[in-house]
């Protein structure tokens, strides 16, 4: 490695500058040594999961430097919130992390409810847990499928994405009329009650899902080639994970048992019996297995919630129009499918938020990439990128 | 609460009971049998095609001789007709193989696959795809080496077609060209295609293509070695490199029921076959060894910058090689055109040959849709540290075994 490229010695910012500043991408070719090459991965690439761009410096097939380049999907969601009423903004949280929109709705509503100090009816709490856990399963299913594609196994994708996730979307469609962007969790409750026969269908799905996990294990999780491709690859040590502020399944895969549903229960999570999925090594396989285990845990929660659901109202006493929370600020967070999903909101007593900030877990998890990609092969880059499980809608906001 | 207007029933509603599924599968089997059995009957009625060909050849020879024409006309017919038949066959086979793969992949992945074009289960889908490819714009990237970029698909596909010359597509007389060194010829010529892949990778002016081309070269050259060494026991035992002779050596039965196919030779046959199968999958760049294309890593590897018919030629080469590997496997290990039992030899030899070949092709397809992809360095390790030692040990074992058999 020549001194022309100050990696990995320089700070993260210096490295980003050296790769990304300047008039065009091609001019950087002169700044690397003659046995290396820059590979522009993305924003149009089959396995960057959206419009992420990663600039890789390669020595043969070994990565010697990596800088993620973000912002291709930036829509200014946080600024848009300042021109919408509190109720109107829920539909934009759907589009933030579009793979677990229910949890985004919920996190946003949680923060406003904290400002309003409103009481949520028990049935609405149950419905939120059911919808949220189902969406978590749907999100993890998509992860399992796309991770399989990243490793080169196409078939699990169509099992997880085309069969099981489709069932969840069908259930959501019956619940709230939408399959991706639900706008289901509202300030003070939820929008729709359960349709007839929904609970039975949901129970049937949970039983089906638990049976399907074995199929995934046979096909993917314990496949020798898959384990060879993921075990010991892209290790994220515990200390580094904490230092980067990584959360969710990625953190739990590194051996830190932090799960807000257990450690700081919100809603009615303290009622349910479950144990957060934790693995110790922090490699790609552990990150995969944590999500696979989490599906099983979510199924347990769903079983309890579907059995214990109570009758009653689904909406608390919140004004439908002219909602003006008191002046102040609130921060609420919950365990999203990708980590701590936090919403910080400042109200000046008006119709719309004065300022809103989303703590997007994939954005923070993504920051670890430049550290853990170095030293691995091009094929591992895809595996590591897939195992971090980012959603660009949330990263770029 | 009543269901809203959006209520739909997904594909998982309980109407798909196991009873209904069983009925569907029974019906499919009946339909398939109704198509395949008459075809089989037709082939039995028609018999071996070479008898007709030789009759026609005799007629032409006598006719030409009676008119006082030159004798080379008969020889030209003897060469041109079988070769053009095989050439056509090799170009039509991918059309069928692709459709077959689409359908098998679909059924592995709980979906239907093509169902529209050609009415019956999308049988004409590949032809429609071919027409689409013909009409597509032929793009050459700026900065590409135009000549290399143009020649690469030709270099890749030409050896694939030549390779079929000595393959007996049934009994030994059904080989278009009777070569004494048939096996050597096939293995030698099939290795040339990698130059095309390398040229495509280099000529495209694309880093992904270059990585793909280099990977392809490394992989194909490496796997050639265990593949050839795995075939040595077959040659040692048959005492010939002629594919027809190797096939004829496998006629007959052991203990009255087990055919004397090479795969049934104790230990040696099975090790040879497995090494041959694995390295053939690697040679044809198919999953789990498709690191040269590696869609999720290198977009499409060496053919990223190809479109239209140029791309289709790479595609055709890939499927022709897959068919070649299966045909070699059938001839060398499964007795080629020989019947499972002498009593079944009323079924023409080419039906046996194609049946065995498509069975092996089915295995290839099954591998592709159930396994993830290996990593480049692990792939090389697997070749050099596992397959090669085992294939060498197998040669030693085979020598020992055949020596014992001869001395007895």
PDB file of C-alpha atoms in Angstrom, chain A residues 71-187:
ATOM      1  CA  UNK A  71     -27.938  10.033   0.181  1.00  0.00           C
ATOM      2  CA  UNK A  72     -29.283   8.691  -3.110  1.00  0.00           C
ATOM      3  CA  UNK A  73     -32.730   8.201  -1.579  1.00  0.00           C
ATOM      4  CA  UNK A  74     -32.840  11.340   0.546  1.00  0.00           C
ATOM      5  CA  UNK A  75     -36.336  12.815   0.642  1.00  0.00           C
ATOM      6  CA  UNK A  76     -36.067  15.141   3.607  1.00  0.00           C
ATOM      7  CA  UNK A  77     -38.651  13.326   5.671  1.00  0.00           C
ATOM      8  CA  UNK A  78     -37.699  15.133   8.860  1.00  0.00           C
ATOM      9  CA  UNK A  79     -38.166  18.522   7.206  1.00  0.00           C
ATOM     10  CA  UNK A  80     -41.448  17.460   5.586  1.00  0.00           C
ATOM     11  CA  UNK A  81     -42.804  16.754   9.068  1.00  0.00           C
ATOM     12  CA  UNK A  82     -42.609  20.439   9.900  1.00  0.00           C
ATOM     13  CA  UNK A  83     -45.253  21.239   7.264  1.00  0.00           C
ATOM     14  CA  UNK A  84     -47.711  18.508   8.132  1.00  0.00           C
ATOM     15  CA  UNK A  85     -50.085  18.017  11.005  1.00  0.00           C
ATOM     16  CA  UNK A  86     -49.188  15.379  13.549  1.00  0.00           C
ATOM     17  CA  UNK A  87     -51.655  12.906  12.103  1.00  0.00           C
ATOM     18  CA  UNK A  88     -50.590  13.452   8.514  1.00  0.00           C
ATOM     19  CA  UNK A  89     -46.971  12.589   9.203  1.00  0.00           C
ATOM     20  CA  UNK A  90     -47.768   8.944  10.031  1.00  0.00           C
ATOM     21  CA  UNK A  91     -47.969   8.088   6.336  1.00  0.00           C
ATOM     22  CA  UNK A  92     -44.428   9.363   5.852  1.00  0.00           C
ATOM     23  CA  UNK A  93     -43.100   7.108   8.596  1.00  0.00           C
ATOM     24  CA  UNK A  94     -44.471   4.217   6.519  1.00  0.00           C
ATOM     25  CA  UNK A  95     -42.071   5.206   3.771  1.00  0.00           C
ATOM     26  CA  UNK A  96     -39.130   5.560   6.110  1.00  0.00           C
ATOM     27  CA  UNK A  97     -38.349   1.912   6.772  1.00  0.00           C
ATOM     28  CA  UNK A  98     -40.787   0.377   4.335  1.00  0.00           C
ATOM     29  CA  UNK A  99     -40.100  -3.186   5.463  1.00  0.00           C
ATOM     30  CA  UNK A 100     -41.443  -2.713   8.963  1.00  0.00           C
ATOM     31  CA  UNK A 101     -43.812   0.210   8.559  1.00  0.00           C
ATOM     32  CA  UNK A 102     -45.965  -0.855  11.510  1.00  0.00           C
ATOM     33  CA  UNK A 103     -43.086  -0.381  13.934  1.00  0.00           C
ATOM     34  CA  UNK A 104     -42.302   3.015  12.428  1.00  0.00           C
ATOM     35  CA  UNK A 105     -45.920   4.110  12.841  1.00  0.00           C
ATOM     36  CA  UNK A 106     -45.788   2.871  16.375  1.00  0.00           C
ATOM     37  CA  UNK A 107     -42.520   4.601  17.297  1.00  0.00           C
ATOM     38  CA  UNK A 108     -43.817   7.929  15.980  1.00  0.00           C
ATOM     39  CA  UNK A 109     -47.165   7.605  17.735  1.00  0.00           C
ATOM     40  CA  UNK A 110     -45.404   6.576  20.938  1.00  0.00           C
ATOM     41  CA  UNK A 111     -43.490   9.850  21.025  1.00  0.00           C
ATOM     42  CA  UNK A 112     -46.605  11.989  20.515  1.00  0.00           C
ATOM     43  CA  UNK A 113     -48.523   9.965  23.064  1.00  0.00           C
ATOM     44  CA  UNK A 114     -45.692  10.706  25.468  1.00  0.00           C
ATOM     45  CA  UNK A 115     -46.262  14.425  24.835  1.00  0.00           C
ATOM     46  CA  UNK A 116     -50.039  14.137  25.111  1.00  0.00           C
ATOM     47  CA  UNK A 117     -49.872  11.796  28.125  1.00  0.00           C
ATOM     48  CA  UNK A 118     -52.871   9.939  26.694  1.00  0.00           C
ATOM     49  CA  UNK A 119     -53.980   6.510  27.826  1.00  0.00           C
ATOM     50  CA  UNK A 120     -54.106   3.760  25.201  1.00  0.00           C
ATOM     51  CA  UNK A 121     -56.934   1.199  25.415  1.00  0.00           C
ATOM     52  CA  UNK A 122     -55.787  -2.341  26.205  1.00  0.00           C
ATOM     53  CA  UNK A 123     -57.189  -3.798  22.973  1.00  0.00           C
ATOM     54  CA  UNK A 124     -55.271  -1.233  20.939  1.00  0.00           C
ATOM     55  CA  UNK A 125     -52.085  -2.194  22.801  1.00  0.00           C
ATOM     56  CA  UNK A 126     -52.659  -5.837  21.932  1.00  0.00           C
ATOM     57  CA  UNK A 127     -53.345  -4.983  18.306  1.00  0.00           C
ATOM     58  CA  UNK A 128     -50.142  -2.954  18.173  1.00  0.00           C
ATOM     59  CA  UNK A 129     -48.133  -5.861  19.561  1.00  0.00           C
ATOM     60  CA  UNK A 130     -49.710  -8.313  17.106  1.00  0.00           C
ATOM     61  CA  UNK A 131     -49.205  -6.051  14.108  1.00  0.00           C
ATOM     62  CA  UNK A 132     -45.710  -5.060  15.222  1.00  0.00           C
ATOM     63  CA  UNK A 133     -44.479  -8.588  15.827  1.00  0.00           C
ATOM     64  CA  UNK A 134     -45.963  -9.785  12.542  1.00  0.00           C
ATOM     65  CA  UNK A 135     -44.181  -6.989  10.765  1.00  0.00           C
ATOM     66  CA  UNK A 136     -40.952  -7.880  12.517  1.00  0.00           C
ATOM     67  CA  UNK A 137     -41.356 -11.447  11.225  1.00  0.00           C
ATOM     68  CA  UNK A 138     -42.070 -10.125   7.713  1.00  0.00           C
ATOM     69  CA  UNK A 139     -38.968  -7.952   7.838  1.00  0.00           C
ATOM     70  CA  UNK A 140     -36.739 -10.780   9.068  1.00  0.00           C
ATOM     71  CA  UNK A 141     -38.211 -13.090   6.415  1.00  0.00           C
ATOM     72  CA  UNK A 142     -37.187 -10.640   3.750  1.00  0.00           C
ATOM     73  CA  UNK A 143     -33.747 -10.517   5.322  1.00  0.00           C
ATOM     74  CA  UNK A 144     -33.414 -14.304   5.234  1.00  0.00           C
ATOM     75  CA  UNK A 145     -34.493 -14.384   1.606  1.00  0.00           C
ATOM     76  CA  UNK A 146     -32.269 -11.594   0.347  1.00  0.00           C
ATOM     77  CA  UNK A 147     -29.332 -12.806   2.404  1.00  0.00           C
ATOM     78  CA  UNK A 148     -29.720 -16.166   0.703  1.00  0.00           C
ATOM     79  CA  UNK A 149     -29.595 -14.425  -2.677  1.00  0.00           C
ATOM     80  CA  UNK A 150     -26.480 -12.533  -1.623  1.00  0.00           C
ATOM     81  CA  UNK A 151     -24.801 -15.835  -0.825  1.00  0.00           C
ATOM     82  CA  UNK A 152     -26.077 -17.281  -4.115  1.00  0.00           C
ATOM     83  CA  UNK A 153     -29.001 -19.425  -2.947  1.00  0.00           C
ATOM     84  CA  UNK A 154     -32.049 -18.266  -4.829  1.00  0.00           C
ATOM     85  CA  UNK A 155     -34.652 -20.726  -3.581  1.00  0.00           C
ATOM     86  CA  UNK A 156     -34.979 -19.666   0.097  1.00  0.00           C
ATOM     87  CA  UNK A 157     -35.906 -16.195  -1.136  1.00  0.00           C
ATOM     88  CA  UNK A 158     -39.027 -17.514  -2.801  1.00  0.00           C
ATOM     89  CA  UNK A 159     -39.957 -19.511   0.279  1.00  0.00           C
ATOM     90  CA  UNK A 160     -39.503 -16.651   2.728  1.00  0.00           C
ATOM     91  CA  UNK A 161     -40.539 -13.766   0.495  1.00  0.00           C
ATOM     92  CA  UNK A 162     -43.043 -15.411  -1.812  1.00  0.00           C
ATOM     93  CA  UNK A 163     -44.801 -17.706   0.604  1.00  0.00           C
ATOM     94  CA  UNK A 164     -44.572 -16.804   4.301  1.00  0.00           C
ATOM     95  CA  UNK A 165     -44.211 -13.035   3.947  1.00  0.00           C
ATOM     96  CA  UNK A 166     -47.085 -13.044   1.486  1.00  0.00           C
ATOM     97  CA  UNK A 167     -49.305 -14.600   4.165  1.00  0.00           C
ATOM     98  CA  UNK A 168     -48.445 -11.792   6.562  1.00  0.00           C
ATOM     99  CA  UNK A 169     -49.181  -9.197   3.886  1.00  0.00           C
ATOM    100  CA  UNK A 170     -52.526 -10.879   3.199  1.00  0.00           C
ATOM    101  CA  UNK A 171     -53.349 -10.688   6.896  1.00  0.00           C
ATOM    102  CA  UNK A 172     -52.341  -7.022   6.985  1.00  0.00           C
ATOM    103  CA  UNK A 173     -54.422  -6.358   3.916  1.00  0.00           C
ATOM    104  CA  UNK A 174     -57.451  -7.729   5.699  1.00  0.00           C
ATOM    105  CA  UNK A 175     -56.537  -5.785   8.810  1.00  0.00           C
ATOM    106  CA  UNK A 176     -55.974  -2.326   7.359  1.00  0.00           C
ATOM    107  CA  UNK A 177     -56.343  -2.494   3.585  1.00  0.00           C
ATOM    108  CA  UNK A 178     -52.672  -2.022   2.754  1.00  0.00           C
ATOM    109  CA  UNK A 179     -49.806  -4.400   2.182  1.00  0.00           C
ATOM    110  CA  UNK A 180     -46.701  -2.244   2.578  1.00  0.00           C
ATOM    111  CA  UNK A 181     -47.587   1.212   3.864  1.00  0.00           C
ATOM    112  CA  UNK A 182     -50.158   0.562   6.545  1.00  0.00           C
ATOM    113  CA  UNK A 183     -50.850   3.814   8.398  1.00  0.00           C
ATOM    114  CA  UNK A 184     -52.357   1.445  10.940  1.00  0.00           C
ATOM    115  CA  UNK A 185     -51.053   2.634  14.288  1.00  0.00           C
ATOM    116  CA  UNK A 186     -52.603   6.032  15.003  1.00  0.00           C
ATOM    117  CA  UNK A 187     -52.056   8.582  17.734  1.00  0.00           C
TER     118      UNK A 187
END
